[in-house]
Coordinates of C-alpha atoms in Angstrom, one line a residue:
Chain I
X1 CA 102.4 141.0 135.7
X2 CA 98.6 140.9 134.6
X3 CA 99.0 138.8 131.3
X4 CA 100.9 136.3 133.9
X5 CA 97.7 136.0 136.2
X6 CA 95.6 135.5 133.2
X7 CA 97.8 132.8 131.7
X8 CA 97.5 131.3 135.1
X9 CA 93.5 131.6 135.2
X10 CA 93.1 130.5 131.9
X11 CA 95.3 127.2 132.9
X12 CA 93.6 126.4 135.8
X13 CA 90.2 127.0 133.8
X14 CA 91.4 124.8 130.7
X15 CA 92.5 122.1 133.2
X16 CA 88.9 122.4 134.8
X17 CA 87.3 122.3 131.5
X18 CA 89.5 118.7 130.8
X19 CA 88.6 117.3 134.3
X20 CA 84.7 118.2 133.6
X21 CA 84.9 116.8 130.1
X22 CA 86.1 113.7 131.2
X23 CA 82.9 113.0 133.4
X24 CA 79.9 111.2 132.0
X25 CA 76.5 113.0 132.2
X26 CA 75.5 110.8 135.3
X27 CA 78.5 111.6 136.8
X28 CA 77.7 115.2 136.1
X29 CA 74.5 114.9 137.6
X30 CA 76.0 113.7 140.9
X31 CA 78.6 116.2 141.0
X32 CA 75.8 118.6 140.6
X33 CA 73.7 117.1 143.4
X34 CA 76.7 117.2 145.8
X35 CA 76.7 120.9 144.8
X36 CA 73.5 121.4 145.8
X37 CA 74.4 120.5 149.6
X38 CA 76.6 123.2 149.9
X39 CA 79.9 124.5 149.8
X40 CA 80.8 122.8 152.8
X41 CA 79.5 119.2 152.1
X42 CA 80.6 119.3 148.7
X43 CA 84.3 120.2 150.2
X44 CA 84.2 116.7 152.7
X45 CA 82.3 114.9 149.5
X46 CA 85.6 115.2 147.7
X47 CA 87.3 112.0 147.3
X48 CA 90.8 110.5 146.8
X49 CA 91.4 108.4 143.4
X50 CA 91.0 105.2 145.6
X51 CA 87.9 106.4 147.9
X52 CA 86.6 106.8 144.3
X53 CA 87.4 103.4 143.1
X54 CA 85.9 101.9 146.2
X55 CA 82.8 103.6 145.4
X56 CA 82.7 102.7 141.6
X57 CA 82.9 99.2 142.3
X58 CA 80.7 99.1 145.5
X59 CA 83.8 98.2 147.8
X60 CA 84.4 95.3 145.9
X61 CA 87.4 95.7 144.0
X62 CA 87.7 93.3 140.8
X63 CA 90.7 90.9 141.5
X64 CA 93.0 92.5 138.7
X65 CA 93.0 96.0 140.6
X66 CA 93.6 94.4 143.6
X67 CA 97.8 94.5 143.6
X68 CA 98.1 98.0 142.4
X69 CA 95.6 99.5 145.0
X70 CA 97.3 97.4 147.8
X71 CA 100.8 98.6 146.5
X72 CA 99.9 102.3 146.2
X73 CA 98.4 101.9 150.0
X74 CA 101.3 100.5 151.4
X75 CA 103.8 103.3 150.2
X76 CA 101.3 105.7 152.1
X77 CA 102.4 103.9 155.3
X78 CA 105.2 106.0 157.8
X79 CA 106.9 104.8 160.5
X80 CA 108.2 106.6 163.9
X81 CA 111.4 108.2 163.3
X82 CA 112.6 106.0 166.2
X83 CA 111.4 102.8 164.6
X84 CA 110.3 101.6 167.6
X85 CA 106.5 100.0 166.6
X86 CA 105.2 99.3 169.9
X87 CA 105.1 101.8 172.5
X88 CA 103.3 102.7 175.6
X89 CA 99.9 100.6 176.1
X90 CA 98.4 103.0 178.8
X91 CA 98.5 105.8 175.9
X92 CA 97.1 103.4 173.0
X93 CA 93.9 102.7 175.4
X94 CA 93.3 106.3 175.5
X95 CA 93.4 106.4 171.7
X96 CA 92.0 103.1 171.0
X97 CA 88.9 104.9 173.2
X98 CA 89.0 108.4 172.4
X99 CA 86.1 108.9 169.7
X100 CA 88.0 111.5 168.0
X101 CA 91.1 109.6 167.6
X102 CA 90.9 105.8 166.9
X103 CA 87.2 105.0 168.1
X104 CA 88.0 101.6 167.7
X105 CA 85.4 100.3 170.3
X106 CA 82.6 101.6 167.7
X107 CA 83.2 98.2 165.7
X108 CA 85.9 96.2 168.2
X109 CA 85.8 94.4 171.5
X110 CA 89.5 95.3 173.3
X111 CA 89.6 95.5 177.3
X112 CA 86.8 93.1 178.2
X113 CA 85.6 95.4 180.6
X114 CA 83.9 97.7 178.1
X115 CA 80.8 97.1 178.1
X116 CA 79.5 99.1 175.0
X117 CA 81.9 97.7 172.0
X118 CA 80.4 97.2 168.8
X119 CA 80.7 93.9 166.9
X120 CA 81.2 95.1 163.3
X121 CA 85.0 94.1 163.4
X122 CA 86.6 91.2 164.8
X123 CA 87.0 91.0 168.8
X124 CA 90.1 92.0 170.2
X125 CA 90.2 90.3 173.4
X126 CA 93.1 88.4 173.6
X127 CA 94.9 89.9 170.2
X128 CA 98.0 89.4 172.4
X129 CA 98.3 85.7 172.0
X130 CA 100.0 86.2 168.5
X131 CA 103.0 87.1 170.6
X132 CA 105.1 90.2 169.6
X133 CA 107.2 88.4 167.0
X134 CA 108.5 91.3 164.4
X135 CA 106.3 90.1 161.8
X136 CA 103.0 90.1 164.1
X137 CA 104.1 93.9 165.5
X138 CA 104.2 95.2 162.0
X139 CA 101.5 93.5 160.6
X140 CA 99.6 94.8 163.3
X141 CA 101.2 98.5 163.1
X142 CA 100.1 98.4 159.2
X143 CA 96.7 97.3 159.7
X144 CA 96.1 100.5 162.1
X145 CA 98.0 102.9 160.2
X146 CA 96.3 102.2 157.0
X147 CA 93.9 99.2 156.9
X148 CA 93.4 99.5 152.9
X149 CA 97.0 98.2 152.7
X150 CA 95.9 94.7 153.6
X151 CA 92.1 94.7 152.7
X152 CA 90.9 97.2 150.1
X153 CA 88.0 99.5 150.6
X154 CA 87.3 97.6 154.0
X155 CA 85.2 99.5 156.7
X156 CA 87.9 100.2 158.6
X157 CA 89.4 103.6 158.0
X158 CA 92.6 104.3 157.2
X159 CA 93.9 106.1 160.5
X160 CA 97.3 106.9 160.0
X161 CA 97.1 108.2 156.3
X162 CA 94.4 110.5 157.2
X163 CA 96.3 111.7 159.9
X164 CA 93.8 110.9 162.9
X165 CA 96.8 108.6 164.3
X166 CA 100.4 109.9 164.2
X167 CA 102.8 107.1 163.5
X168 CA 103.8 107.3 167.3
X169 CA 100.2 107.0 168.2
X170 CA 99.6 104.0 165.8
X171 CA 102.2 102.4 168.1
X172 CA 100.9 102.7 171.3
X173 CA 97.6 101.3 170.0
X174 CA 99.8 98.4 168.9
X175 CA 101.1 97.8 172.4
X176 CA 97.3 98.1 173.8
X177 CA 96.8 95.1 171.7
X178 CA 100.0 93.0 171.9
X179 CA 101.3 94.0 175.5
X180 CA 101.2 91.0 178.0
X181 CA 100.4 93.9 180.8
X182 CA 97.6 95.5 178.7
X183 CA 93.5 94.4 179.8
X184 CA 93.0 93.5 176.4
X185 CA 95.2 90.3 177.1
X186 CA 94.3 89.7 180.7
X187 CA 92.6 86.5 179.9
X188 CA 95.7 84.8 178.7
X189 CA 97.9 82.5 180.9
X190 CA 101.2 84.4 181.8
Chain S
X1 CA 78.0 71.3 210.7
X2 CA 74.4 72.1 209.9
X3 CA 75.0 75.9 210.6
X4 CA 77.7 75.7 208.0
X5 CA 75.5 74.3 205.4
X6 CA 72.7 77.0 206.3
X7 CA 75.5 79.8 205.9
X8 CA 76.8 77.8 202.5
X9 CA 73.2 77.5 201.0
X10 CA 72.4 81.4 202.3
X11 CA 75.7 82.5 200.5
X12 CA 74.9 80.8 197.4
X13 CA 71.2 82.3 197.1
X14 CA 72.9 85.7 198.0
X15 CA 75.3 85.2 195.1
X16 CA 72.4 84.2 192.6
X17 CA 70.2 87.2 193.9
X18 CA 73.3 89.6 193.1
X19 CA 74.4 87.6 189.9
X20 CA 70.8 88.0 188.5
X21 CA 70.2 91.6 189.6
X22 CA 73.6 92.4 187.8
X23 CA 72.6 90.4 184.6
X24 CA 68.7 91.9 184.5
X25 CA 70.5 95.6 184.7
X26 CA 73.1 94.7 182.4
X27 CA 70.7 93.9 179.8
X28 CA 68.4 96.7 180.5
X29 CA 71.1 99.2 179.5
X30 CA 72.5 96.9 176.9
X31 CA 69.2 96.7 174.3
X32 CA 68.4 100.0 173.1
X33 CA 65.0 98.6 171.7
X34 CA 64.0 97.7 175.4
X35 CA 65.4 100.9 176.8
X36 CA 63.5 103.1 174.1
X37 CA 60.2 100.9 175.2
X38 CA 61.0 101.7 178.8
X39 CA 61.6 105.5 178.0
X40 CA 58.6 105.7 176.1
X41 CA 56.2 103.6 179.0
X42 CA 58.1 106.3 181.4
X43 CA 56.9 109.1 179.3
X44 CA 53.5 107.5 178.7
X45 CA 53.2 107.1 183.0
X46 CA 54.3 110.7 183.9
X47 CA 53.3 112.8 181.0
X48 CA 50.5 110.9 179.4
X49 CA 51.5 112.1 176.1
X50 CA 54.5 111.4 174.1
X51 CA 56.8 114.1 172.6
X52 CA 56.1 113.1 168.9
X53 CA 52.3 113.6 169.7
X54 CA 53.2 117.2 171.5
X55 CA 55.4 118.0 168.2
X56 CA 52.3 116.9 165.9
X57 CA 49.6 118.7 167.6
X58 CA 51.6 121.7 167.0
X59 CA 52.2 121.2 163.7
X60 CA 48.0 120.2 163.3
X61 CA 47.8 124.0 164.3
X62 CA 50.3 125.2 161.8
X63 CA 48.7 123.4 159.6
X64 CA 45.1 124.4 159.6
X65 CA 46.2 128.4 160.4
X66 CA 46.0 131.1 158.1
X67 CA 49.6 132.4 157.9
X68 CA 51.8 133.7 155.4
X69 CA 51.6 136.9 153.0
X70 CA 48.5 135.0 151.8
X71 CA 46.9 134.7 154.6
X72 CA 45.4 130.9 153.8
X73 CA 46.2 127.5 155.5
X74 CA 48.0 124.5 154.4
X75 CA 44.8 122.6 153.7
X76 CA 45.2 122.9 150.0
X77 CA 48.4 121.2 150.0
X78 CA 48.8 118.5 147.9
X79 CA 51.5 115.8 149.2
X80 CA 50.5 113.4 146.0
X81 CA 47.3 112.0 147.0
X82 CA 45.1 115.2 146.3
X83 CA 44.9 118.8 148.0
X84 CA 44.7 118.3 151.8
X85 CA 45.0 114.4 151.7
X86 CA 46.9 113.5 154.7
X87 CA 45.8 109.7 155.1
X88 CA 49.4 107.6 154.4
X89 CA 50.5 110.9 152.5
X90 CA 54.1 110.0 154.1
X91 CA 54.0 106.2 152.7
X92 CA 54.6 107.5 148.8
X93 CA 57.1 110.3 149.6
X94 CA 59.6 111.1 147.8
X95 CA 57.5 111.4 144.6
X96 CA 57.6 113.8 141.5
X97 CA 55.4 116.7 141.3
X98 CA 54.4 118.6 138.5
X99 CA 53.8 121.8 139.6
X100 CA 57.2 122.2 141.3
X101 CA 58.7 119.9 138.4
X102 CA 61.0 118.0 140.7
X103 CA 61.2 115.4 143.3
X104 CA 60.4 116.2 146.5
X105 CA 60.2 114.4 150.3
X106 CA 57.9 115.4 152.8
X107 CA 60.3 118.1 154.2
X108 CA 60.8 120.1 151.0
X109 CA 57.0 119.5 150.0
X110 CA 56.1 121.2 153.1
X111 CA 58.5 124.1 152.1
X112 CA 57.1 124.1 148.6
X113 CA 53.5 124.7 150.1
X114 CA 54.5 127.2 152.6
X115 CA 56.2 129.4 149.4
X116 CA 53.7 128.7 146.9
X117 CA 50.5 129.0 149.0
X118 CA 51.1 130.8 151.7
X119 CA 53.5 133.2 150.4
X120 CA 56.5 132.9 152.3
X121 CA 59.8 133.4 151.1
X122 CA 62.1 130.8 151.0
X123 CA 64.6 132.0 153.6
X124 CA 61.7 133.2 155.8
X125 CA 60.6 129.4 156.4
X126 CA 61.3 128.2 160.3
X127 CA 63.0 125.0 160.5
X128 CA 61.1 124.1 163.8
X129 CA 57.9 124.8 162.2
X130 CA 58.4 122.6 159.0
X131 CA 59.5 120.0 161.6
X132 CA 56.4 120.0 163.8
X133 CA 54.9 120.1 160.2
X134 CA 56.6 117.1 159.4
X135 CA 55.4 115.7 162.7
X136 CA 51.5 116.3 161.9
X137 CA 51.7 114.7 158.3
X138 CA 53.7 111.7 159.2
X139 CA 51.2 111.0 162.1
X140 CA 48.9 109.8 159.3
X141 CA 50.8 107.0 158.0
X142 CA 51.6 105.4 161.4
X143 CA 52.0 101.9 160.8
X144 CA 51.2 101.9 157.3
X145 CA 53.5 99.8 154.8
X146 CA 55.9 102.0 152.7
X147 CA 55.0 102.6 149.3
X148 CA 57.6 104.3 147.5
X149 CA 58.3 102.9 143.8
X150 CA 59.9 105.1 141.3
X151 CA 57.9 105.1 138.3
X152 CA 58.4 108.7 136.5
X153 CA 62.0 109.2 134.6
X154 CA 62.7 111.9 137.3
X155 CA 62.0 109.4 140.2
X156 CA 64.3 106.9 138.6
X157 CA 67.0 109.3 138.4
X158 CA 66.6 110.4 141.8
X159 CA 66.5 107.0 143.0
X160 CA 69.8 106.1 141.0
X161 CA 71.5 109.6 142.3
X162 CA 70.6 108.1 145.9
X163 CA 72.3 105.0 145.5
X164 CA 75.4 106.9 143.9
X165 CA 75.8 108.6 147.2
X166 CA 74.9 105.5 149.4
X167 CA 78.5 104.3 147.8
X168 CA 80.3 107.7 148.0
X169 CA 83.0 106.9 150.4
X170 CA 84.7 109.8 151.5
X171 CA 85.8 111.9 154.4
X172 CA 88.9 111.2 156.7
X173 CA 86.9 108.3 157.9
X174 CA 86.6 106.6 154.5
X175 CA 83.1 106.1 155.0
X176 CA 79.6 105.5 152.9
X177 CA 76.3 104.9 154.1
X178 CA 76.7 101.1 152.3
X179 CA 79.9 99.9 154.1
X180 CA 78.2 99.9 157.3
X181 CA 74.4 99.3 156.5
X182 CA 74.6 96.8 153.7
X183 CA 78.2 94.8 154.4
X184 CA 77.3 94.6 157.9
X185 CA 73.9 95.1 158.5
X186 CA 72.5 93.2 161.5
X187 CA 75.8 93.8 163.7
X188 CA 76.2 96.8 166.0
X189 CA 78.4 100.3 166.1
X190 CA 79.0 100.2 170.1
X191 CA 75.3 99.3 171.3
X192 CA 73.4 100.5 168.0
X193 CA 72.2 97.7 165.9
X194 CA 72.5 98.7 162.4
X195 CA 69.9 97.7 159.4
X196 CA 70.0 98.0 155.8
X197 CA 67.0 100.0 153.8
X198 CA 65.9 96.4 153.0
X199 CA 65.4 95.7 156.8
X200 CA 63.3 98.9 156.9
X201 CA 65.8 101.3 157.7
X202 CA 64.4 104.9 157.9
X203 CA 60.9 103.8 158.9
X204 CA 61.2 104.9 162.3
X205 CA 61.3 108.9 161.2
X206 CA 60.1 111.2 162.2
X207 CA 61.1 110.5 165.8
X208 CA 61.8 111.9 169.1
X209 CA 65.2 110.8 170.2
X210 CA 65.0 110.7 174.0
X211 CA 69.2 110.7 174.2
X212 CA 68.9 114.0 172.4
X213 CA 65.6 115.1 173.4
X214 CA 64.6 116.4 170.2
X215 CA 62.6 115.5 167.1
X216 CA 64.5 114.3 164.0
X217 CA 63.3 114.3 160.9
X218 CA 64.7 111.7 158.7
X219 CA 67.2 114.6 157.2
X220 CA 68.0 115.5 160.4
X221 CA 68.9 111.7 160.8
X222 CA 70.9 111.8 157.9
X223 CA 72.4 115.1 158.7
X224 CA 73.3 113.2 162.2
X225 CA 74.9 110.2 160.4
X226 CA 77.0 112.3 158.1
X227 CA 78.2 114.4 161.0
X228 CA 79.1 111.1 163.0
X229 CA 81.5 110.3 160.0
X230 CA 83.3 113.4 159.9
X231 CA 81.3 114.7 156.9
X232 CA 79.9 118.2 157.0
X233 CA 75.9 117.6 156.3
X234 CA 74.1 119.2 153.6
X235 CA 72.2 122.1 153.5
X236 CA 68.5 121.2 154.7
X237 CA 65.9 120.5 151.5
X238 CA 68.9 120.2 149.2
X239 CA 69.1 117.4 146.9
X240 CA 71.4 114.9 148.6
X241 CA 68.7 114.4 151.1
X242 CA 66.0 113.7 148.8
X243 CA 67.7 111.4 147.0
X244 CA 69.0 109.3 149.7
X245 CA 65.6 109.2 151.2
X246 CA 64.0 107.7 147.7
X247 CA 67.0 105.1 147.7
X248 CA 66.3 104.1 151.2
X249 CA 62.2 104.2 151.2
X250 CA 62.5 102.5 147.8
X251 CA 64.6 99.8 149.4
X252 CA 62.3 99.3 152.4
X253 CA 59.4 99.1 150.1
X254 CA 61.0 96.0 148.4
X255 CA 61.7 94.7 151.6
X256 CA 58.0 94.9 152.4
X257 CA 58.6 97.2 155.3
X258 CA 56.2 99.3 157.6
X259 CA 56.4 102.5 158.9
X260 CA 56.3 102.3 162.8
X261 CA 54.2 104.2 165.0
X262 CA 54.5 108.0 163.7
X263 CA 56.5 110.0 165.1
X264 CA 58.8 107.6 165.9
X265 CA 60.1 107.1 169.7
X266 CA 63.8 105.9 169.6
X267 CA 67.3 106.6 171.1

């Protein structure tokens, strides 16, 4: 029993050693600085490999790395069990607005009556002009669920991948953007 | 017929007036800089003094009082221009200090002096006192040009560290500083205009934030930024703050920016 535990710790320690030895002195210095910020900061600064890649290339991925990056991100997209990618626009409106959920107004317009919308991202008033073809619905769903599956390292975060939006939540936001009855599309002629 | 026209003209005038009111009120609410200016004026009119000035006055008292186990003031504290020299001290911080053998920002330097000169233990140093002292020392650099140029190897290393953290994407919002404060500088998150360091980001701290009714130092403001993107902020006085401050203020220097009125007044 004791031997087994020792073996486990030994393996972990040597794995850690290998991981650390792969860091350049500068990377070690960065890790040390992050560690000095305290354990909780250190924990939330941990990166997945693609976050690390975006940081390394200052959010501008070299062309040769793009196809594999997009492929990895596409594989992370999950869909609702019932296969419906367009849900209830009213639920979508709440999720789009909620700062703890989509928080979409931080960067996008949506309902044109919302005065405090940001403009970091493209405006979405009248987004439904694209119609509701299968391709449009899927593109919209994928973009919301995992923005990095179409644009590597974009400012838009991967809401579905990180579990901030469930597949069903994502479908509701798709409806808020595409449903002709949604206030987003009030300006379109019916 | 005539009456009809009169009504029409009156109606139009009313409509125009209502529209004018609606538009100007909307603007008042929508421009954060104008709103800050308005709030500042209201403070001046009703209280006669700005909250930031009160913090600075409190800091001035703390600075000159004989305190701590050694019962001395902070008058011998060297912020990089010589003991007790406060004019423009903030403009050249962070910088390397030979006595502590590390790069320190204003906040960390104040803690070092409270520990080394006054004999406080690091854990005894009260955050509120540091903030008041920051406000006081900063008030001696009001509207001065920022002048942070990394020269020593330690300062250059700290700048590089800051730049690395600036681009470090993490958390479940996939954020780093650069993706907003560089790639999209000049645009707005909600109503807040976003600036890049070259455009002077960080030139208003320490500042009184009327929306929070609190004094925010630059470390407080960086912590607030991390929090708002879902990353637990670093412990106060730790290296990430010093590194990021070094990066931002050195870039602000390259952009030939000045500090605002110090302490600042902002939303």
